[in-house]
Tab-separated table of C-alpha atoms and ligand atoms in Angstrom:
chain	number	residue	atom	x	y	z
A	1	UNK	CA	42.824	167.196	150.061
A	2	UNK	CA	41.660	164.665	149.103
A	3	UNK	CA	43.680	161.033	148.481
A	4	UNK	CA	43.599	160.000	144.811
A	5	UNK	CA	45.633	157.308	145.517
A	6	UNK	CA	43.270	155.007	147.551
A	7	UNK	CA	42.441	151.864	146.806
A	8	UNK	CA	40.074	151.376	144.149
A	9	UNK	CA	39.182	147.581	144.583
A	10	UNK	CA	35.841	145.614	145.187
A	11	UNK	CA	35.805	145.164	148.583
A	12	UNK	CA	34.685	141.602	149.490
A	13	UNK	CA	33.547	141.535	153.238
A	14	UNK	CA	29.843	140.553	152.898
A	15	UNK	CA	28.689	139.383	156.020
A	16	UNK	CA	27.403	135.578	156.325
A	17	UNK	CA	23.767	134.759	155.587
A	18	UNK	CA	24.070	133.168	159.205
A	19	UNK	CA	23.263	135.342	161.890
A	20	UNK	CA	24.670	134.930	165.008
A	21	UNK	CA	21.219	135.494	167.593
A	22	UNK	CA	19.971	131.259	167.953
A	23	UNK	CA	21.661	130.486	164.362
A	24	UNK	CA	18.756	131.302	162.482
A	25	UNK	CA	19.303	133.048	159.096
A	26	UNK	CA	17.183	136.053	157.662
A	27	UNK	CA	15.050	135.302	154.531
A	28	UNK	CA	14.817	139.560	153.903
A	29	UNK	CA	17.316	139.951	151.169
A	30	UNK	CA	17.782	135.942	149.959
A	31	UNK	CA	16.642	135.436	146.253
A	32	UNK	CA	13.260	132.983	145.105
A	33	UNK	CA	16.275	130.425	144.414
A	34	UNK	CA	18.208	131.108	147.993
A	35	UNK	CA	15.054	130.927	149.492
A	36	UNK	CA	14.130	127.748	148.200
A	37	UNK	CA	17.366	126.223	148.786
A	38	UNK	CA	17.132	127.481	152.695
A	39	UNK	CA	13.653	125.814	153.244
A	40	UNK	CA	14.684	122.473	151.436
A	41	UNK	CA	18.045	122.445	153.615
A	42	UNK	CA	15.177	122.986	156.806
A	43	UNK	CA	13.414	119.915	155.714
A	44	UNK	CA	10.633	121.042	153.510
A	45	UNK	CA	10.038	118.340	150.701
A	46	UNK	CA	10.995	119.535	147.384
A	47	UNK	CA	7.353	119.482	145.868
A	48	UNK	CA	6.468	121.884	148.176
A	49	UNK	CA	9.332	124.025	147.988
A	50	UNK	CA	7.994	126.501	145.374
A	51	UNK	CA	4.769	127.085	146.569
A	52	UNK	CA	6.125	127.708	150.229
A	53	UNK	CA	8.468	130.127	148.492
A	54	UNK	CA	5.773	131.780	147.016
A	55	UNK	CA	3.728	132.139	150.400
A	56	UNK	CA	6.357	133.320	152.034
A	57	UNK	CA	7.427	135.907	149.550
A	58	UNK	CA	3.903	137.150	149.314
A	59	UNK	CA	3.596	137.477	153.301
A	60	UNK	CA	7.309	139.358	153.565
A	61	UNK	CA	7.073	141.429	151.133
A	62	UNK	CA	3.629	141.947	150.242
A	63	UNK	CA	2.121	142.200	153.285
A	64	UNK	CA	5.035	143.985	155.134
A	65	UNK	CA	4.621	140.750	157.538
A	66	UNK	CA	7.793	139.870	160.515
A	67	UNK	CA	5.806	137.236	162.198
A	68	UNK	CA	5.989	133.223	161.256
A	69	UNK	CA	2.686	133.196	163.325
A	70	UNK	CA	1.074	135.517	160.876
A	71	UNK	CA	1.551	133.199	157.625
A	72	UNK	CA	-1.747	131.901	157.809
A	73	UNK	CA	-2.134	129.717	154.885
A	74	UNK	CA	0.799	127.681	156.230
A	75	UNK	CA	0.094	124.732	158.394
A	76	UNK	CA	0.827	125.395	162.215
A	77	UNK	CA	3.827	123.293	162.823
A	78	UNK	CA	5.714	124.512	159.727
A	79	UNK	CA	5.224	127.949	160.767
A	80	UNK	CA	7.187	126.874	163.791
A	81	UNK	CA	9.170	125.303	162.155
A	82	UNK	CA	10.391	128.825	159.884
A	83	UNK	CA	9.954	130.306	163.314
A	84	UNK	CA	12.607	127.742	164.915
A	85	UNK	CA	14.669	127.853	161.848
A	86	UNK	CA	14.131	131.284	160.669
A	87	UNK	CA	14.412	135.107	160.712
A	88	UNK	CA	12.956	138.418	159.132
A	89	UNK	CA	14.693	141.198	160.225
A	90	UNK	CA	15.260	144.612	158.879
A	91	UNK	CA	17.976	147.067	160.250
A	92	UNK	CA	17.477	148.637	163.222
A	93	UNK	CA	16.045	152.002	163.057
A	94	UNK	CA	18.712	154.001	165.251
A	95	UNK	CA	16.970	158.115	164.878
A	96	UNK	CA	14.654	159.519	162.639
A	97	UNK	CA	14.811	162.941	161.469
A	98	UNK	CA	12.234	164.724	159.694
A	99	UNK	CA	13.274	167.764	158.118
A	100	UNK	CA	10.995	171.237	157.921
A	101	UNK	CA	10.436	170.202	154.058
A	102	UNK	CA	9.342	166.429	154.935
A	103	UNK	CA	12.415	165.268	154.215
A	104	UNK	CA	13.003	162.050	156.265
A	105	UNK	CA	16.414	160.494	157.371
A	106	UNK	CA	17.013	157.330	159.071
A	107	UNK	CA	19.781	156.034	160.973
A	108	UNK	CA	20.011	152.362	160.666
A	109	UNK	CA	22.168	150.260	162.707
A	110	UNK	CA	23.348	146.836	160.944
A	111	UNK	CA	24.923	143.887	162.325
A	112	UNK	CA	28.650	144.344	163.886
A	113	UNK	CA	26.792	147.646	165.139
A	114	UNK	CA	27.502	149.756	161.780
A	115	UNK	CA	25.131	152.458	160.999
A	116	UNK	CA	24.148	153.797	157.513
A	117	UNK	CA	21.985	156.558	156.356
A	118	UNK	CA	18.710	156.281	153.648
A	119	UNK	CA	16.948	159.578	152.731
A	120	UNK	CA	13.327	159.565	152.447
A	121	UNK	CA	12.514	162.405	150.181
A	122	UNK	CA	8.589	163.109	149.166
A	123	UNK	CA	7.211	164.768	146.405
A	124	UNK	CA	3.637	165.190	145.388
A	125	UNK	CA	2.322	162.185	147.333
A	126	UNK	CA	5.264	160.087	145.931
A	127	UNK	CA	8.553	159.807	146.521
A	128	UNK	CA	12.050	159.021	146.049
A	129	UNK	CA	13.776	156.565	148.565
A	130	UNK	CA	17.684	156.764	148.074
A	131	UNK	CA	19.477	154.153	149.610
A	132	UNK	CA	22.989	152.773	150.752
A	133	UNK	CA	24.781	150.283	149.101
A	134	UNK	CA	28.205	150.512	151.759
A	135	UNK	CA	28.853	151.536	154.818
A	136	UNK	CA	32.002	154.299	153.793
A	137	UNK	CA	33.489	154.408	150.500
A	138	UNK	CA	36.518	152.688	148.948
A	139	UNK	CA	37.083	155.561	146.337
A	140	UNK	CA	37.675	159.731	147.326
A	141	UNK	CA	35.609	162.335	145.723
A	142	UNK	CA	37.363	165.285	147.115
A	143	UNK	CA	33.416	166.781	147.113
A	144	UNK	CA	32.137	163.905	149.071
A	145	UNK	CA	31.301	163.586	152.628
A	146	UNK	CA	31.039	160.128	152.925
A	147	UNK	CA	34.198	159.864	150.687
A	148	UNK	CA	35.634	161.366	153.487
A	149	UNK	CA	34.638	157.891	155.482
A	150	UNK	CA	36.716	154.855	154.812
A	151	UNK	CA	34.893	151.656	153.646
A	152	UNK	CA	33.372	149.964	156.452
A	153	UNK	CA	31.763	147.027	154.634
A	154	UNK	CA	29.858	145.885	152.244
A	155	UNK	CA	25.866	145.540	153.060
A	156	UNK	CA	24.390	142.431	152.237
A	157	UNK	CA	21.223	142.110	150.104
A	158	UNK	CA	19.126	141.934	153.179
A	159	UNK	CA	20.727	145.129	154.581
A	160	UNK	CA	19.804	146.939	151.460
A	161	UNK	CA	16.157	145.523	150.622
A	162	UNK	CA	15.708	145.807	153.962
A	163	UNK	CA	16.417	149.424	154.367
A	164	UNK	CA	13.410	149.669	151.767
A	165	UNK	CA	11.210	147.716	154.530
A	166	UNK	CA	11.516	149.809	156.957
A	167	UNK	CA	10.538	153.410	155.458
A	168	UNK	CA	7.753	151.449	154.454
A	169	UNK	CA	7.398	150.517	157.827
A	170	UNK	CA	7.495	154.182	158.761
A	171	UNK	CA	5.586	155.363	156.549
A	172	UNK	CA	2.547	152.671	156.851
A	173	UNK	CA	3.239	151.757	153.261
A	174	UNK	CA	1.761	147.939	153.949
A	175	UNK	CA	-1.527	147.177	152.313
A	176	UNK	CA	-3.908	146.509	154.709
A	177	UNK	CA	-5.593	142.972	154.219
A	178	UNK	CA	-8.736	143.040	151.883
A	179	UNK	CA	-8.204	146.663	150.769
A	180	UNK	CA	-6.727	146.502	147.423
A	181	UNK	CA	-3.968	149.166	146.510
A	182	UNK	CA	-4.632	152.683	145.951
A	183	UNK	CA	-2.886	153.102	143.109
A	184	UNK	CA	-0.427	155.877	145.190
A	185	UNK	CA	3.121	154.703	146.380
A	186	UNK	CA	4.472	157.168	148.933
A	187	UNK	CA	7.868	155.009	147.691
A	188	UNK	CA	7.268	154.982	144.179
A	189	UNK	CA	11.470	155.428	143.767
A	190	UNK	CA	14.140	154.134	144.086
A	191	UNK	CA	17.819	155.595	144.154
A	192	UNK	CA	20.620	154.050	145.008
A	193	UNK	CA	22.459	157.587	145.765
A	194	UNK	CA	23.559	157.367	149.227
A	195	UNK	CA	26.769	156.079	150.932
A	196	UNK	CA	29.007	154.007	148.923
A	197	UNK	CA	29.792	152.901	145.077
A	198	UNK	CA	27.019	150.743	144.402
A	199	UNK	CA	29.137	148.517	141.165
A	200	UNK	CA	31.661	147.932	144.169
A	201	UNK	CA	29.079	145.657	145.554
A	202	UNK	CA	27.773	144.268	142.719
A	203	UNK	CA	26.371	141.179	143.503
A	204	UNK	CA	24.275	142.554	146.742
A	205	UNK	CA	22.900	145.300	145.355
A	206	UNK	CA	21.749	143.399	142.344
A	207	UNK	CA	19.908	140.571	144.543
A	208	UNK	CA	18.511	143.033	146.722
A	209	UNK	CA	17.039	144.870	143.357
A	210	UNK	CA	15.864	141.560	142.023
A	211	UNK	CA	14.086	141.512	145.134
A	212	UNK	CA	12.362	144.686	144.999
A	213	UNK	CA	11.519	144.359	141.697
A	214	UNK	CA	9.582	140.844	142.265
A	215	UNK	CA	6.402	141.611	140.653
A	216	UNK	CA	4.752	139.995	144.235
A	217	UNK	CA	6.595	141.480	146.578
A	218	UNK	CA	7.465	145.113	146.589
A	219	UNK	CA	6.961	145.558	143.084
A	220	UNK	CA	8.917	148.511	142.012
A	221	UNK	CA	9.435	148.046	138.405
A	222	UNK	CA	12.743	148.438	136.649
A	223	UNK	CA	12.128	152.073	135.301
A	224	UNK	CA	11.543	153.198	138.868
A	225	UNK	CA	15.078	152.301	140.256
A	226	UNK	CA	18.027	154.598	139.142
A	227	UNK	CA	21.191	153.649	140.507
A	228	UNK	CA	24.324	155.799	139.892
A	229	UNK	CA	28.292	155.072	140.412
A	230	UNK	CA	30.903	156.975	139.882
A	231	UNK	CA	32.208	155.615	136.744
A	232	UNK	CA	32.717	151.351	137.616
A	233	UNK	CA	33.207	151.251	133.609
A	234	UNK	CA	33.218	147.036	133.766
A	235	UNK	CA	30.213	146.304	135.765
A	236	UNK	CA	27.861	148.814	133.834
A	237	UNK	CA	27.309	146.200	130.757
A	238	UNK	CA	26.781	143.998	133.866
A	239	UNK	CA	24.071	146.611	135.135
A	240	UNK	CA	22.511	146.911	131.810
A	241	UNK	CA	22.412	142.910	131.853
A	242	UNK	CA	21.783	142.121	135.031
A	243	UNK	CA	19.572	144.612	136.953
A	244	UNK	CA	18.091	146.666	134.404
A	245	UNK	CA	17.819	149.636	135.842
A	246	UNK	CA	18.028	153.318	135.272
A	247	UNK	CA	21.444	154.225	135.378
A	248	UNK	CA	23.067	157.599	136.701
A	249	UNK	CA	26.426	158.667	136.576
A	250	UNK	CA	28.690	161.319	138.617
A	251	UNK	CA	30.054	162.857	135.835
A	252	UNK	CA	31.127	166.154	137.023
A	253	UNK	CA	33.986	167.521	135.173
A	254	UNK	CA	34.323	168.146	131.160
A	255	UNK	CA	37.994	167.531	131.092
A	256	UNK	CA	40.537	164.574	132.856
A	257	UNK	CA	42.517	167.171	134.729
A	258	UNK	CA	39.584	168.183	136.745
A	259	UNK	CA	37.542	164.994	137.081
A	260	UNK	CA	40.940	163.391	138.107
A	261	UNK	CA	40.540	165.685	141.032
A	262	UNK	CA	36.742	165.271	141.506
A	263	UNK	CA	36.227	161.981	141.102
A	264	UNK	CA	39.684	160.278	140.882
A	265	UNK	CA	38.342	156.703	139.961
A	266	UNK	CA	38.846	158.848	136.552
A	267	UNK	CA	42.348	157.667	136.876
A	268	UNK	CA	41.653	154.500	136.359
A	269	UNK	CA	38.619	155.077	133.411
A	270	UNK	CA	39.170	158.077	132.306
A	271	UNK	CA	36.151	160.581	130.766
A	272	UNK	CA	36.798	158.573	126.777
A	273	UNK	CA	36.363	155.154	128.589
A	274	UNK	CA	33.047	156.285	130.076
A	275	UNK	CA	31.437	157.271	127.787
A	276	UNK	CA	31.725	154.332	125.365
A	277	UNK	CA	30.575	151.974	128.200
A	278	UNK	CA	27.453	154.317	128.669
A	279	UNK	CA	26.725	154.619	125.196
A	280	UNK	CA	26.055	150.999	124.848
A	281	UNK	CA	23.485	150.869	128.228
A	282	UNK	CA	20.342	151.980	126.722
A	283	UNK	CA	21.173	149.481	123.975
A	284	UNK	CA	21.846	146.851	126.526
A	285	UNK	CA	19.489	147.603	129.253
A	286	UNK	CA	16.313	148.405	127.261
A	287	UNK	CA	16.358	151.438	129.201
A	288	UNK	CA	16.127	155.640	128.193
A	289	UNK	CA	17.978	157.936	129.005
A	290	UNK	CA	21.309	158.436	131.115
A	291	UNK	CA	21.267	160.984	133.973
A	292	UNK	CA	24.224	162.656	134.368
A	293	UNK	CA	24.982	164.269	137.709
A	294	UNK	CA	27.478	167.390	137.769
A	295	UNK	CA	27.533	168.521	140.975
A	296	UNK	CA	27.809	172.493	141.048
A	297	UNK	CA	31.148	174.175	141.810
A	298	UNK	CA	32.420	177.760	142.231
A	299	UNK	CA	35.081	177.841	139.556
A	300	UNK	CA	35.907	174.325	139.454
A	301	UNK	CA	33.627	173.282	137.062
A	302	UNK	CA	31.283	175.431	136.389
A	303	UNK	CA	32.163	178.054	133.094
A	304	UNK	CA	30.236	178.864	129.911
A	305	UNK	CA	33.273	176.569	128.731
A	306	UNK	CA	32.563	173.427	130.026
A	307	UNK	CA	28.598	173.765	129.594
A	308	UNK	CA	29.422	173.350	126.350
A	309	UNK	CA	32.132	170.776	126.528
A	310	UNK	CA	29.669	168.808	128.223
A	311	UNK	CA	27.295	168.930	125.746
A	312	UNK	CA	29.969	168.104	123.086
A	313	UNK	CA	30.504	164.882	125.187
A	314	UNK	CA	27.480	163.329	125.370
A	315	UNK	CA	26.876	163.968	121.884
A	316	UNK	CA	23.970	160.542	120.775
A	317	UNK	CA	23.922	159.174	124.344
A	318	UNK	CA	20.211	159.880	125.204
A	319	UNK	CA	20.483	161.815	128.387
A	320	UNK	CA	19.488	164.047	131.121
A	321	UNK	CA	22.112	166.507	133.348
A	322	UNK	CA	20.655	166.592	137.216
A	323	UNK	CA	23.164	169.548	137.887
A	324	UNK	CA	23.027	169.204	142.114
A	325	UNK	CA	23.673	173.048	143.611
A	326	UNK	CA	27.166	171.482	146.053
A	327	UNK	CA	26.224	170.317	149.046
A	328	UNK	CA	27.991	172.290	151.851
A	329	UNK	CA	29.938	170.244	154.578
A	330	UNK	CA	31.951	170.942	157.374
A	331	UNK	CA	35.156	171.575	156.323
A	332	UNK	CA	34.583	171.260	152.805
A	333	UNK	CA	37.340	171.877	149.928
A	334	UNK	CA	34.464	174.352	147.890
A	335	UNK	CA	32.053	176.102	147.553
A	336	UNK	CA	28.520	175.598	145.780
A	337	UNK	CA	27.962	178.264	142.790
A	338	UNK	CA	25.606	181.114	142.484
A	339	UNK	CA	22.493	180.363	141.327
A	340	UNK	CA	23.119	182.680	138.341
A	341	UNK	CA	25.588	180.888	137.448
A	342	UNK	CA	23.601	177.239	137.758
A	343	UNK	CA	21.398	179.098	135.951
A	344	UNK	CA	23.566	179.906	132.968
A	345	UNK	CA	24.806	176.820	133.318
A	346	UNK	CA	21.922	174.903	132.899
A	347	UNK	CA	20.541	176.901	130.226
A	348	UNK	CA	23.765	175.733	127.875
A	349	UNK	CA	22.997	172.596	128.229
A	350	UNK	CA	19.345	173.437	127.812
A	351	UNK	CA	19.634	174.875	124.870
A	352	UNK	CA	21.508	171.862	123.393
A	353	UNK	CA	18.733	169.543	123.165
A	354	UNK	CA	19.069	168.055	127.095
A	355	UNK	CA	17.022	168.289	129.709
A	356	UNK	CA	19.213	170.178	132.395
A	357	UNK	CA	16.868	170.257	135.660
A	358	UNK	CA	18.339	172.154	138.699
A	359	UNK	CA	18.198	169.624	141.334
A	360	UNK	CA	16.487	171.559	144.542
A	361	UNK	CA	18.488	170.693	147.398
A	362	UNK	CA	16.477	168.571	150.278
A	363	UNK	CA	16.687	167.841	153.869
A	364	UNK	CA	19.777	170.621	154.489
A	365	UNK	CA	18.482	171.354	157.715
A	366	UNK	CA	19.270	167.586	158.665
A	367	UNK	CA	22.073	167.328	156.319
A	368	UNK	CA	20.788	164.565	154.093
A	369	UNK	CA	20.978	166.061	151.225
A	370	UNK	CA	23.201	164.118	148.294
A	371	UNK	CA	26.607	163.527	149.376
A	372	UNK	CA	26.006	164.835	152.999
A	373	UNK	CA	25.678	161.628	153.963
A	374	UNK	CA	28.300	160.072	156.864
A	375	UNK	CA	27.472	157.922	159.511
A	376	UNK	CA	26.877	159.124	162.475
A	377	UNK	CA	29.004	157.023	164.632
A	378	UNK	CA	31.865	158.530	162.359
A	379	UNK	CA	31.038	162.052	162.782
A	380	UNK	CA	30.864	161.215	166.800
A	381	UNK	CA	34.627	160.039	166.433
A	382	UNK	CA	36.085	162.897	165.182
A	383	UNK	CA	34.296	165.482	166.837
A	384	UNK	CA	35.606	163.657	170.079
A	385	UNK	CA	38.583	165.250	171.655
A	386	UNK	CA	41.455	163.374	171.663
A	387	UNK	CA	42.550	162.448	174.904
A	388	UNK	CA	44.527	165.692	176.479
A	389	UNK	CA	42.453	167.947	174.428
A	390	UNK	CA	40.670	170.445	176.569
A	391	UNK	CA	36.836	169.686	176.238
A	392	UNK	CA	35.306	171.764	174.281
A	393	UNK	CA	32.633	174.322	176.242
A	394	UNK	CA	29.103	172.663	175.441
A	395	UNK	CA	30.687	169.036	174.033
B	1	SAH	N1	28.747	156.726	144.596
B	1	SAH	C1	27.820	156.857	144.115
B	1	SAH	C2	26.269	157.216	144.496
B	1	SAH	C3	26.795	157.752	145.715
B	1	SAH	S1	26.618	159.529	145.406
B	1	SAH	C4	28.623	157.688	143.145
B	1	SAH	O1	28.972	158.457	143.427
B	1	SAH	O2	27.221	158.385	142.173
B	1	SAH	C5	25.660	160.214	145.104
B	1	SAH	C6	25.349	161.437	144.535
B	1	SAH	O3	25.767	162.234	145.007
B	1	SAH	C7	26.538	161.243	142.488
B	1	SAH	O4	26.216	161.718	142.109
B	1	SAH	C8	27.331	161.866	143.841
B	1	SAH	O5	28.718	162.567	143.302
B	1	SAH	C9	26.767	163.416	144.580
B	1	SAH	N2	27.621	163.915	145.584
B	1	SAH	C10	28.370	163.888	146.635
B	1	SAH	N3	28.473	164.573	147.172
B	1	SAH	C11	27.691	165.756	146.894
B	1	SAH	C12	27.948	166.777	147.536
B	1	SAH	N4	28.164	167.127	148.657
B	1	SAH	N5	26.697	167.667	147.159
B	1	SAH	C13	26.519	167.812	146.033
B	1	SAH	N6	26.763	166.436	144.835
B	1	SAH	C14	27.653	165.030	145.733
B	2	SF4	FE1	32.459	157.486	146.969
B	2	SF4	FE2	29.843	158.118	145.616
B	2	SF4	FE3	30.799	159.881	147.463
B	2	SF4	FE4	32.515	159.170	145.367
B	2	SF4	S1	30.742	160.428	145.080
B	2	SF4	S2	33.041	159.013	147.585
B	2	SF4	S3	31.655	156.965	144.754
B	2	SF4	S4	29.831	157.951	147.318
């Protein structure tokens, strides 16, 4: 079973902004203020700095340009100076898998040789990008594949924004010069539901989302961004105030006894404490409903009594309940609830007045579904026979 005693602490393993290659600073992920400071430090006159930030920002985040030489509204010498001191770097795509249902999973390599996964889920001409906030996770939810991997490090803001930029590159979504926007966006929504607990990497996630929301760049509104947390109670109010995005919470159980087993952070902040924080969220963030994620595990949390307890617990909170059929992974200690059980559960929740969509599993053939993400290096390491083991046939 799972190690429920794993540390529930905030790791501060974020990399310095300066990257080794030529000592150039990566501009991706800097906030406007940070960019301004960096430009001034590189010799930009202070009175010009704000305007230069605006120009560079537009090239990088509106047009998707990666080469300073293409920034034609800047003087040639200044472009050369920028190229000397800065870079516009996004994670490297190691592999891209496309599922039979169109879901795309990217394995990305980041500084230090680490790998994270990002998933694009298309739907009727729009699409949701599921991004990661950490390599691995400090938490050990017993049904989650990422939870079996140790935390390696937090992602930087640049690596979080970079995932969005990589997806837009692959989908060819940057606007062509001279062409207006068509209004349809391929990456129309972002969910922080990949690897990691976003509220344990708060500052980088906040800065990255501010870059993504900025109206002169990628310009995805705060209502199009959903942050999913396992329930890091002290950070929930900050999320409302400093990001203001939509909130999803990995609820998954209706008694502390079961939630302690499924989502061990519950031992630190139990259901009652969590619900109190959630009650305040809509007011603090001026946002709409909270999404309660509920993974359907056969004979564990899927009874009619659970459904009824759930609606009693959340009474008074503007909510929608997202039922997630458990996505099985090799060695998982649970099974997916039967379909008629999931529907019966959904029905009780629906009749109590809550939207209760059942999340259609997407990208299962490429292990891209919710909770299955885990770095490929980690999988390979686990699968590799130890020294002295007989090599497995075909391995
Ligand atoms: N750490 C954050 C966000 C990442 S997980 C969190 O826990 O909320 C995104 C969602 O997938 C969470 O609701 C998580 O509980 C769920 N999940 C994890 N493993 C799953 C699995 N194997 N099947 C279905 N959902 C899973
Ligand atoms: Fe971490 Fe979320 Fe997985 Fe729990 S469900 S182990 S918090 S990624």
